[in-house]
Coordinates of C-alpha atoms in Angstrom, one line a residue:
X1 CA 106.1 22.2 -147.3
X2 CA 104.4 18.9 -145.6
X3 CA 100.9 19.9 -146.5
X4 CA 98.6 21.7 -148.9
X5 CA 95.3 22.0 -146.8
X6 CA 94.4 22.3 -143.2
X7 CA 91.3 20.9 -141.8
X8 CA 89.3 23.0 -139.1
X9 CA 88.9 20.3 -136.6
X10 CA 90.7 17.5 -134.9
X11 CA 87.9 15.1 -134.8
X12 CA 84.5 14.5 -136.8
X13 CA 81.5 13.8 -134.8
X14 CA 78.3 12.3 -136.1
X15 CA 75.6 12.5 -133.7
X16 CA 73.7 8.9 -134.1
X17 CA 70.0 8.7 -134.2
X18 CA 68.4 5.4 -134.4
X19 CA 66.8 4.9 -138.0
X20 CA 68.2 8.3 -139.5
X21 CA 71.0 8.9 -142.0
X22 CA 73.3 11.0 -139.9
X23 CA 76.0 13.3 -141.1
X24 CA 78.8 15.8 -140.0
X25 CA 80.7 18.7 -141.8
X26 CA 83.9 20.1 -141.7
X27 CA 86.2 22.4 -143.7
X28 CA 89.3 22.4 -145.4
X29 CA 91.3 25.5 -146.2
X30 CA 94.0 25.8 -149.1
X31 CA 97.2 26.9 -147.6
X32 CA 98.6 27.9 -151.0
X33 CA 98.7 31.5 -151.8
X34 CA 98.7 31.4 -155.7
X35 CA 97.9 27.8 -156.7
X36 CA 94.8 25.8 -156.7
X37 CA 94.7 22.4 -154.9
X38 CA 93.0 19.2 -155.6
X39 CA 91.6 17.5 -152.6
X40 CA 90.6 13.7 -152.5
X41 CA 88.8 12.3 -149.7
X42 CA 88.4 8.7 -148.3
X43 CA 87.6 6.7 -145.0
X44 CA 89.1 3.6 -143.5
X45 CA 85.6 2.0 -143.9
X46 CA 83.9 3.0 -147.2
X47 CA 81.1 0.6 -146.7
X48 CA 80.3 2.5 -143.7
X49 CA 80.9 6.0 -144.5
X50 CA 80.8 8.2 -147.6
X51 CA 81.0 11.8 -149.0
X52 CA 78.6 13.2 -151.4
X53 CA 81.6 14.7 -153.4
X54 CA 85.0 13.0 -152.4
X55 CA 87.0 15.0 -155.0
X56 CA 87.0 18.8 -155.4
X57 CA 89.1 21.7 -156.0
X58 CA 90.1 24.4 -153.6
X59 CA 91.1 27.9 -154.7
X60 CA 94.2 29.5 -153.3
X61 CA 93.7 30.5 -149.9
X62 CA 90.2 29.7 -150.1
X63 CA 87.9 27.2 -147.9
X64 CA 85.6 24.3 -148.7
X65 CA 83.1 22.6 -146.7
X66 CA 82.6 18.7 -146.8
X67 CA 79.9 16.4 -145.4
X68 CA 80.5 12.8 -144.2
X69 CA 77.5 10.4 -144.1
X70 CA 76.9 7.3 -142.4
X71 CA 75.9 5.3 -145.3
X72 CA 72.8 3.3 -144.3
X73 CA 70.5 4.2 -141.4
X74 CA 70.5 1.5 -138.7
X75 CA 69.1 0.7 -135.1
X76 CA 72.4 0.4 -133.3
X77 CA 75.7 2.6 -133.9
X78 CA 78.5 1.0 -135.5
X79 CA 80.9 1.6 -132.8
X80 CA 84.2 -0.2 -132.3
X81 CA 87.8 0.4 -132.0
X82 CA 90.1 1.7 -133.4
X83 CA 88.0 4.5 -134.7
X84 CA 87.3 4.8 -138.4
X85 CA 89.2 8.1 -140.0
X86 CA 88.8 10.4 -143.0
X87 CA 92.3 10.4 -145.0
X88 CA 92.7 13.9 -146.4
X89 CA 95.0 13.7 -149.8
X90 CA 95.9 16.7 -151.7
X91 CA 97.8 17.5 -155.0
X92 CA 98.8 21.0 -156.6
X93 CA 96.7 21.7 -159.6
X94 CA 98.5 24.5 -161.4
X95 CA 95.6 24.7 -164.1
X96 CA 93.1 25.1 -161.6
X97 CA 90.7 23.0 -163.7
X98 CA 89.9 19.2 -163.9
X99 CA 86.9 16.8 -164.1
X100 CA 85.9 14.6 -161.4
X101 CA 87.2 11.7 -163.4
X102 CA 90.6 13.5 -163.9
X103 CA 90.7 14.0 -160.0
X104 CA 90.0 10.4 -159.5
X105 CA 92.7 9.2 -161.7
X106 CA 95.1 11.8 -160.2
X107 CA 94.4 10.5 -156.9
X108 CA 94.7 6.7 -157.6
X109 CA 98.2 7.1 -158.8
X110 CA 100.9 7.3 -155.9
X111 CA 103.8 9.4 -156.0
X112 CA 105.5 12.6 -154.8
X113 CA 102.6 14.5 -156.2
X114 CA 100.1 13.3 -153.7
X115 CA 100.3 14.9 -150.2
X116 CA 98.5 13.2 -147.2
X117 CA 97.6 16.2 -145.6
X118 CA 95.4 15.0 -142.4
X119 CA 93.6 11.7 -140.7
X120 CA 90.7 12.9 -139.1
X121 CA 89.2 10.3 -136.6
X122 CA 85.5 9.8 -136.9
X123 CA 83.4 9.3 -133.9
X124 CA 79.7 8.5 -133.3
X125 CA 78.3 10.5 -130.5
X126 CA 75.1 11.3 -128.8
X127 CA 72.8 9.5 -125.9
X128 CA 71.9 6.7 -128.0
X129 CA 75.6 5.8 -128.8
X130 CA 76.1 6.0 -124.9
X131 CA 72.9 3.9 -124.1
X132 CA 74.6 1.3 -126.5
X133 CA 77.9 1.4 -124.8
X134 CA 76.2 1.0 -121.3
X135 CA 74.9 -2.5 -122.6
X136 CA 78.1 -3.5 -124.3
X137 CA 80.3 -6.5 -122.8
X138 CA 83.3 -5.1 -124.3
X139 CA 84.7 -2.9 -121.4
X140 CA 87.9 -2.0 -123.5
X141 CA 85.5 -0.4 -126.1
X142 CA 83.4 1.2 -123.4
X143 CA 86.3 2.8 -121.6
X144 CA 88.1 4.0 -124.9
X145 CA 84.8 5.6 -126.6
X146 CA 82.6 6.7 -123.8
X147 CA 84.3 10.0 -123.1
X148 CA 84.0 10.9 -126.8
X149 CA 80.5 9.9 -127.3
X150 CA 79.4 12.0 -124.4
X151 CA 80.4 15.4 -125.9
X152 CA 77.0 16.2 -127.4
X153 CA 74.8 15.2 -124.6
X154 CA 72.8 17.7 -122.6
X155 CA 72.3 17.7 -118.7
X156 CA 68.8 16.0 -119.1
X157 CA 70.4 13.1 -121.2
X158 CA 73.4 12.9 -119.1
X159 CA 71.0 12.2 -115.9
X160 CA 69.0 9.7 -117.8
X161 CA 72.3 8.0 -118.9
X162 CA 73.4 8.0 -115.4
X163 CA 70.5 6.0 -114.5
X164 CA 70.9 3.6 -117.3
X165 CA 74.6 3.1 -115.9
X166 CA 73.3 2.4 -112.5
X167 CA 71.0 -0.4 -113.6
X168 CA 73.6 -1.9 -115.7
X169 CA 76.1 -1.9 -113.1
X170 CA 78.8 -0.1 -114.9
X171 CA 80.8 2.0 -112.2
X172 CA 83.2 3.4 -114.9
X173 CA 80.5 4.8 -117.0
X174 CA 78.9 6.4 -114.0
X175 CA 82.2 8.3 -113.1
X176 CA 82.6 9.3 -116.7
X177 CA 79.0 10.6 -116.8
X178 CA 79.3 12.7 -113.6
X179 CA 82.5 14.1 -114.6
X180 CA 80.7 15.1 -117.7
X181 CA 77.9 16.9 -115.9
X182 CA 75.4 14.5 -114.8
X183 CA 74.0 15.4 -111.5
X184 CA 74.6 12.8 -108.8
X185 CA 71.9 14.2 -106.8
X186 CA 69.1 14.5 -109.3
X187 CA 65.7 12.9 -108.1
X188 CA 62.9 11.9 -110.5
X189 CA 59.1 12.9 -110.2
X190 CA 58.6 10.3 -107.6
X191 CA 61.8 11.2 -105.6
X192 CA 63.9 8.3 -106.8
X193 CA 67.5 8.9 -107.2
X194 CA 70.3 7.1 -109.1
X195 CA 71.4 5.8 -105.6
X196 CA 68.2 4.1 -105.5
X197 CA 68.7 2.3 -108.6
X198 CA 72.1 1.1 -107.8
X199 CA 71.0 -0.2 -104.5
X200 CA 67.8 -1.9 -105.9
X201 CA 70.0 -3.5 -108.5
X202 CA 72.6 -4.6 -106.0
X203 CA 75.5 -2.9 -107.8
X204 CA 78.2 -2.4 -105.0
X205 CA 81.1 -0.7 -106.8
X206 CA 78.4 1.8 -108.4
X207 CA 77.1 2.5 -104.8
X208 CA 80.7 3.1 -103.8
X209 CA 81.3 5.6 -106.7
X210 CA 78.2 7.4 -106.0
X211 CA 79.2 7.9 -102.5
X212 CA 82.7 9.2 -103.4
X213 CA 80.9 11.5 -105.8
X214 CA 79.1 13.1 -103.2
X215 CA 75.5 11.5 -103.3
X216 CA 73.7 13.2 -100.2
X217 CA 71.6 11.0 -98.4
X218 CA 67.8 12.0 -97.6
X219 CA 66.7 9.9 -94.4
X220 CA 63.0 11.0 -95.2
X221 CA 62.9 9.8 -98.8
X222 CA 65.7 7.1 -99.3
X223 CA 64.9 3.7 -98.4
X224 CA 68.4 2.0 -99.2
X225 CA 68.5 -0.3 -96.2
X226 CA 64.9 -1.6 -97.0
X227 CA 66.1 -2.4 -100.5
X228 CA 69.4 -4.2 -99.4
X229 CA 67.2 -6.2 -96.7
X230 CA 64.9 -7.5 -99.3
X231 CA 67.7 -8.8 -101.5
X232 CA 69.8 -10.1 -98.3
X233 CA 72.8 -7.8 -99.1
X234 CA 74.8 -7.2 -95.8
X235 CA 77.7 -6.2 -98.2
X236 CA 75.6 -3.1 -99.4
X237 CA 74.3 -2.2 -96.0
X238 CA 78.1 -2.0 -94.7
X239 CA 79.3 0.0 -97.2
X240 CA 75.9 2.4 -96.8
X241 CA 76.5 2.6 -93.2
X242 CA 80.2 3.4 -93.5
X243 CA 79.6 6.1 -96.3
X244 CA 76.8 7.8 -94.2
X245 CA 77.3 8.0 -90.5
X246 CA 73.8 9.9 -90.4
X247 CA 71.9 6.9 -91.9
X248 CA 68.7 6.4 -90.0
X249 CA 68.5 2.7 -89.4
X250 CA 65.0 2.9 -88.1
X251 CA 63.7 4.7 -91.2
X252 CA 60.2 3.6 -92.0
X253 CA 58.3 3.2 -95.2
X254 CA 54.6 3.8 -96.0
X255 CA 53.6 1.0 -93.8
X256 CA 55.7 2.0 -90.9
X257 CA 58.1 -0.9 -91.3
X258 CA 61.9 -0.5 -90.8
X259 CA 64.7 -2.3 -92.7
X260 CA 64.4 -5.0 -89.7
X261 CA 60.8 -5.6 -90.6
X262 CA 61.7 -6.2 -94.2
X263 CA 64.7 -8.6 -93.4
X264 CA 62.3 -10.3 -90.6
X265 CA 59.7 -11.0 -93.4
X266 CA 62.3 -12.5 -95.4
X267 CA 64.0 -14.4 -93.0
X268 CA 67.4 -13.2 -93.7
X269 CA 69.2 -13.8 -90.6
X270 CA 72.7 -12.2 -91.4
X271 CA 70.8 -9.0 -92.2
X272 CA 69.0 -9.2 -89.0
X273 CA 72.3 -9.8 -87.1
X274 CA 73.9 -6.8 -88.8
X275 CA 71.1 -4.5 -88.2
X276 CA 71.0 -5.5 -84.8
X277 CA 74.5 -4.9 -84.2
X278 CA 74.7 -1.5 -85.6
X279 CA 71.5 -0.3 -83.5
X280 CA 68.4 -1.1 -85.2
X281 CA 65.3 -1.3 -82.7
X282 CA 64.0 -4.8 -82.5
X283 CA 60.8 -3.6 -80.8
X284 CA 59.4 -1.0 -83.2
X285 CA 55.9 -1.4 -84.5
X286 CA 54.6 -0.7 -87.8
X287 CA 51.1 0.8 -88.6
X288 CA 49.5 -2.5 -87.6
X289 CA 51.3 -3.1 -84.3
X290 CA 53.7 -5.7 -85.8
X291 CA 57.2 -6.0 -84.6
X292 CA 59.8 -7.6 -86.7
X293 CA 59.4 -10.9 -84.5
X294 CA 55.7 -10.9 -85.5
X295 CA 56.7 -11.1 -89.1
X296 CA 59.3 -13.7 -88.6
X297 CA 57.0 -15.8 -86.6
X298 CA 54.0 -15.3 -89.2
X299 CA 56.5 -16.5 -92.0
X300 CA 57.9 -19.4 -89.9
X301 CA 61.6 -18.3 -90.0
X302 CA 62.8 -20.3 -87.1
X303 CA 66.4 -18.9 -87.0
X304 CA 65.2 -15.5 -87.4
X305 CA 62.8 -15.8 -84.5
X306 CA 65.7 -16.9 -82.5
X307 CA 67.9 -14.1 -83.1
X308 CA 65.2 -11.3 -82.8
X309 CA 64.1 -12.8 -79.4
X310 CA 67.8 -12.7 -78.2
X311 CA 67.7 -9.0 -78.8
X312 CA 64.1 -8.0 -77.9
X313 CA 62.7 -6.4 -74.9
X314 CA 59.1 -7.2 -75.2
X315 CA 58.3 -8.2 -78.6
X316 CA 57.2 -11.7 -77.7
X317 CA 54.3 -10.3 -75.4
X318 CA 53.2 -7.7 -78.0
X319 CA 49.7 -7.7 -79.4
X320 CA 48.9 -6.4 -82.8
X321 CA 45.9 -4.5 -83.8
X322 CA 44.5 -7.4 -84.8
X323 CA 44.9 -9.0 -81.4
X324 CA 47.6 -11.5 -82.2
X325 CA 51.0 -12.2 -80.2
X326 CA 53.7 -13.5 -82.2
X327 CA 53.0 -17.1 -81.0
X328 CA 49.4 -16.9 -82.0
X329 CA 50.4 -15.9 -85.6
X330 CA 52.7 -19.0 -85.6
X331 CA 49.8 -21.1 -84.5
X332 CA 47.6 -19.7 -87.3
X333 CA 50.3 -20.8 -89.9
X334 CA 51.0 -24.0 -88.1
X335 CA 54.5 -23.2 -87.5
X336 CA 55.2 -25.7 -84.7
X337 CA 58.7 -25.4 -84.4
X338 CA 58.2 -21.9 -82.9
X339 CA 55.7 -22.8 -80.3
X340 CA 58.2 -23.6 -77.8
X341 CA 60.4 -20.4 -77.9
X342 CA 57.5 -18.2 -78.4
X343 CA 55.3 -19.4 -75.5
X344 CA 55.5 -22.8 -74.5
X345 CA 59.0 -22.6 -73.1
X346 CA 57.7 -19.6 -70.8
X347 CA 54.6 -21.4 -69.8
X348 CA 56.7 -24.7 -68.9
X349 CA 59.2 -22.5 -66.7
X350 CA 56.1 -20.7 -65.0
X351 CA 54.3 -24.1 -64.1
X352 CA 57.7 -25.6 -63.1
X353 CA 57.9 -22.7 -60.6
X354 CA 54.2 -23.2 -59.3
X355 CA 54.3 -27.1 -59.3
X356 CA 51.6 -27.3 -61.8
X357 CA 51.9 -30.9 -63.1
X358 CA 49.0 -31.0 -65.4
X359 CA 50.1 -27.6 -67.2
X360 CA 53.7 -29.2 -67.6
X361 CA 52.5 -32.3 -69.3
X362 CA 50.1 -30.2 -71.5
X363 CA 53.0 -27.9 -72.6
X364 CA 55.3 -30.9 -73.1
X365 CA 52.6 -32.7 -75.2
X366 CA 52.4 -29.5 -77.3
X367 CA 56.0 -29.4 -78.0
X368 CA 57.7 -27.3 -75.3
X369 CA 61.5 -27.9 -75.1
X370 CA 61.9 -29.6 -71.6
X371 CA 65.5 -28.3 -71.6
X372 CA 64.9 -24.8 -72.6
X373 CA 66.8 -22.2 -70.8
X374 CA 65.6 -18.8 -69.5
X375 CA 67.8 -15.6 -69.2
X376 CA 69.8 -16.9 -66.5
X377 CA 70.4 -20.2 -68.1
X378 CA 67.8 -22.1 -65.9
X379 CA 66.0 -25.0 -67.2
X380 CA 62.4 -26.0 -65.9
X381 CA 64.1 -28.8 -63.9
X382 CA 66.7 -26.0 -62.4
X383 CA 63.4 -24.1 -61.3
X384 CA 61.6 -27.0 -60.0
X385 CA 64.6 -28.3 -58.1
X386 CA 65.1 -24.8 -56.5
X387 CA 61.6 -24.8 -55.5
X388 CA 61.3 -28.3 -54.3
X389 CA 58.7 -29.6 -56.5
X390 CA 59.3 -33.3 -56.4
X391 CA 56.3 -34.3 -58.6
X392 CA 57.5 -31.8 -61.3
X393 CA 61.0 -32.8 -61.2
X394 CA 59.9 -36.5 -61.7
X395 CA 57.5 -35.6 -64.7
X396 CA 60.4 -33.5 -66.3
X397 CA 63.0 -36.3 -65.7
X398 CA 60.6 -38.9 -67.1
X399 CA 60.4 -36.6 -70.1
X400 CA 64.1 -36.4 -70.8
X401 CA 65.1 -33.5 -68.9
X402 CA 68.8 -33.4 -68.6
X403 CA 70.2 -34.0 -65.0
X404 CA 73.5 -32.3 -65.1
X405 CA 72.7 -29.6 -67.2
X406 CA 74.4 -26.1 -65.8
X407 CA 73.1 -22.7 -65.8
X408 CA 75.1 -19.7 -66.9
X409 CA 77.1 -19.8 -63.4
X410 CA 77.7 -23.6 -63.4
X411 CA 74.9 -24.6 -61.4
X412 CA 73.2 -27.9 -61.8
X413 CA 69.6 -28.7 -60.7
X414 CA 71.1 -30.9 -57.8
X415 CA 73.4 -27.9 -56.7
X416 CA 70.2 -25.6 -56.6
X417 CA 68.2 -28.3 -54.6
X418 CA 71.1 -28.5 -52.2
X419 CA 71.5 -24.8 -52.0
X420 CA 67.8 -24.4 -51.3
X421 CA 67.6 -27.1 -48.9
X422 CA 65.4 -29.4 -51.0
X423 CA 66.5 -32.7 -49.6
X424 CA 63.9 -34.9 -51.2
X425 CA 64.5 -33.5 -54.7
X426 CA 68.4 -33.9 -54.2
X427 CA 67.9 -37.4 -53.3
X428 CA 65.7 -38.3 -56.1
X429 CA 68.1 -36.6 -58.7
X430 CA 70.9 -38.7 -57.2
X431 CA 69.1 -41.8 -57.5
X432 CA 68.4 -40.9 -61.0
X433 CA 71.9 -40.5 -61.8
X434 CA 72.8 -36.6 -61.3
X435 CA 76.6 -36.5 -60.9
X436 CA 77.3 -36.0 -57.3
X437 CA 80.9 -34.8 -57.8
X438 CA 80.2 -31.8 -60.0
X439 CA 81.4 -28.5 -58.4
X440 CA 79.4 -25.5 -58.6
X441 CA 81.1 -22.2 -59.7
X442 CA 80.1 -18.8 -58.4
X443 CA 81.7 -15.4 -58.4
X444 CA 82.2 -15.3 -54.7
X445 CA 82.8 -19.1 -53.8
X446 CA 82.8 -22.8 -54.7
X447 CA 80.5 -25.1 -53.2
X448 CA 81.1 -28.7 -52.8
X449 CA 79.4 -31.5 -50.9
X450 CA 80.0 -35.0 -50.3
X451 CA 76.9 -36.3 -51.8
X452 CA 78.0 -40.0 -50.6
X453 CA 76.7 -39.0 -47.1
X454 CA 73.9 -36.5 -48.1
X455 CA 72.0 -37.6 -45.0
X456 CA 74.4 -35.7 -43.0
X457 CA 74.6 -32.8 -45.4
X458 CA 73.7 -29.4 -43.9
X459 CA 71.1 -28.1 -46.5
X460 CA 71.3 -24.1 -46.9

């Protein structure tokens, strides 16, 4: 016979409650048909756990109950690995009678009369233990203990713990909680979900786990891309867009702002570039008539303004409900580096086309980029040369306009002057050092002229 008594469970679970003296009960059955058995109980950590009656006598084929106590009440559960255990020892007691002191002496002596019947692991369980583990830095303890601690948690507790795991960025705990019964799609009274928390706290692994466990996005309520835009997290946006093909890139918040508006407010250029690349609308208006460009200009985000201008159809010209263009908002805030790209450049090109020397001088004085290009790659000098505006050409050249700058098909201002038959402009540009041997490339032809004999050249 290898043992005299048998426990009724394989693991002893104590539900930990902060500040209370918790306990757990188990039973032992005497397997002997005719003889009483003496039982002695101990734990591997007697300073932490105790029994009210560590020694007792169990009659033949009878069962006795025992209670294990956490000795002291505490604010934090004493959890660690390896787990503590209850050691069950037994000895045959032919007389069926003995005092507690007799039993203590009996079990203090080793020998063949002592049977080691069982070792019962002790686990502290419950939501407060899980909360403690979620904040633990010892990932080994967490992975080993978490499945055990969840056993006495109900559905509401599991859902609450799932949110804590998302805040703490513990993807392993998230998996364990969902497998234990936590609802991945549950929302609170304000409509927030565990995914909202994972994204707000920037936990990429947690977001991935929630996607894999079937979180269902609600485009009418979820503002994940807004959160990611605020925190400059392109990596979060990428994983969200990959996980949800139906994600609304232009979803709006309570102020009518899209994620692109949010990124523009903060000047997060990489986020702006990503959102534009996946299809976000650069020209959407919020409730006050502001486009993302208005916000970028208002905040003075130079690089963000440049990106938005490259992908916007009409935002530069939109007037908000307050009657302001993006240029005027930049002026209000004194963001002088934005004046050129938002308006002065357009004004300078227009003045070059019209031949308005006074307006050109005014634009340059206000900070316009004399070499700024339009959608065709033309600078103001290209435009003035093509139109034959000699006085304008002189003003531009005197203000450091580049003579040999090329447009998007390879034409310099001199090429355009030649092609348009503007002899006076061509002669002036050559006199100022424009390179006469440059060739202009077009889709259909290569135009070349012997500028050394310009007076004999046939202007088109």
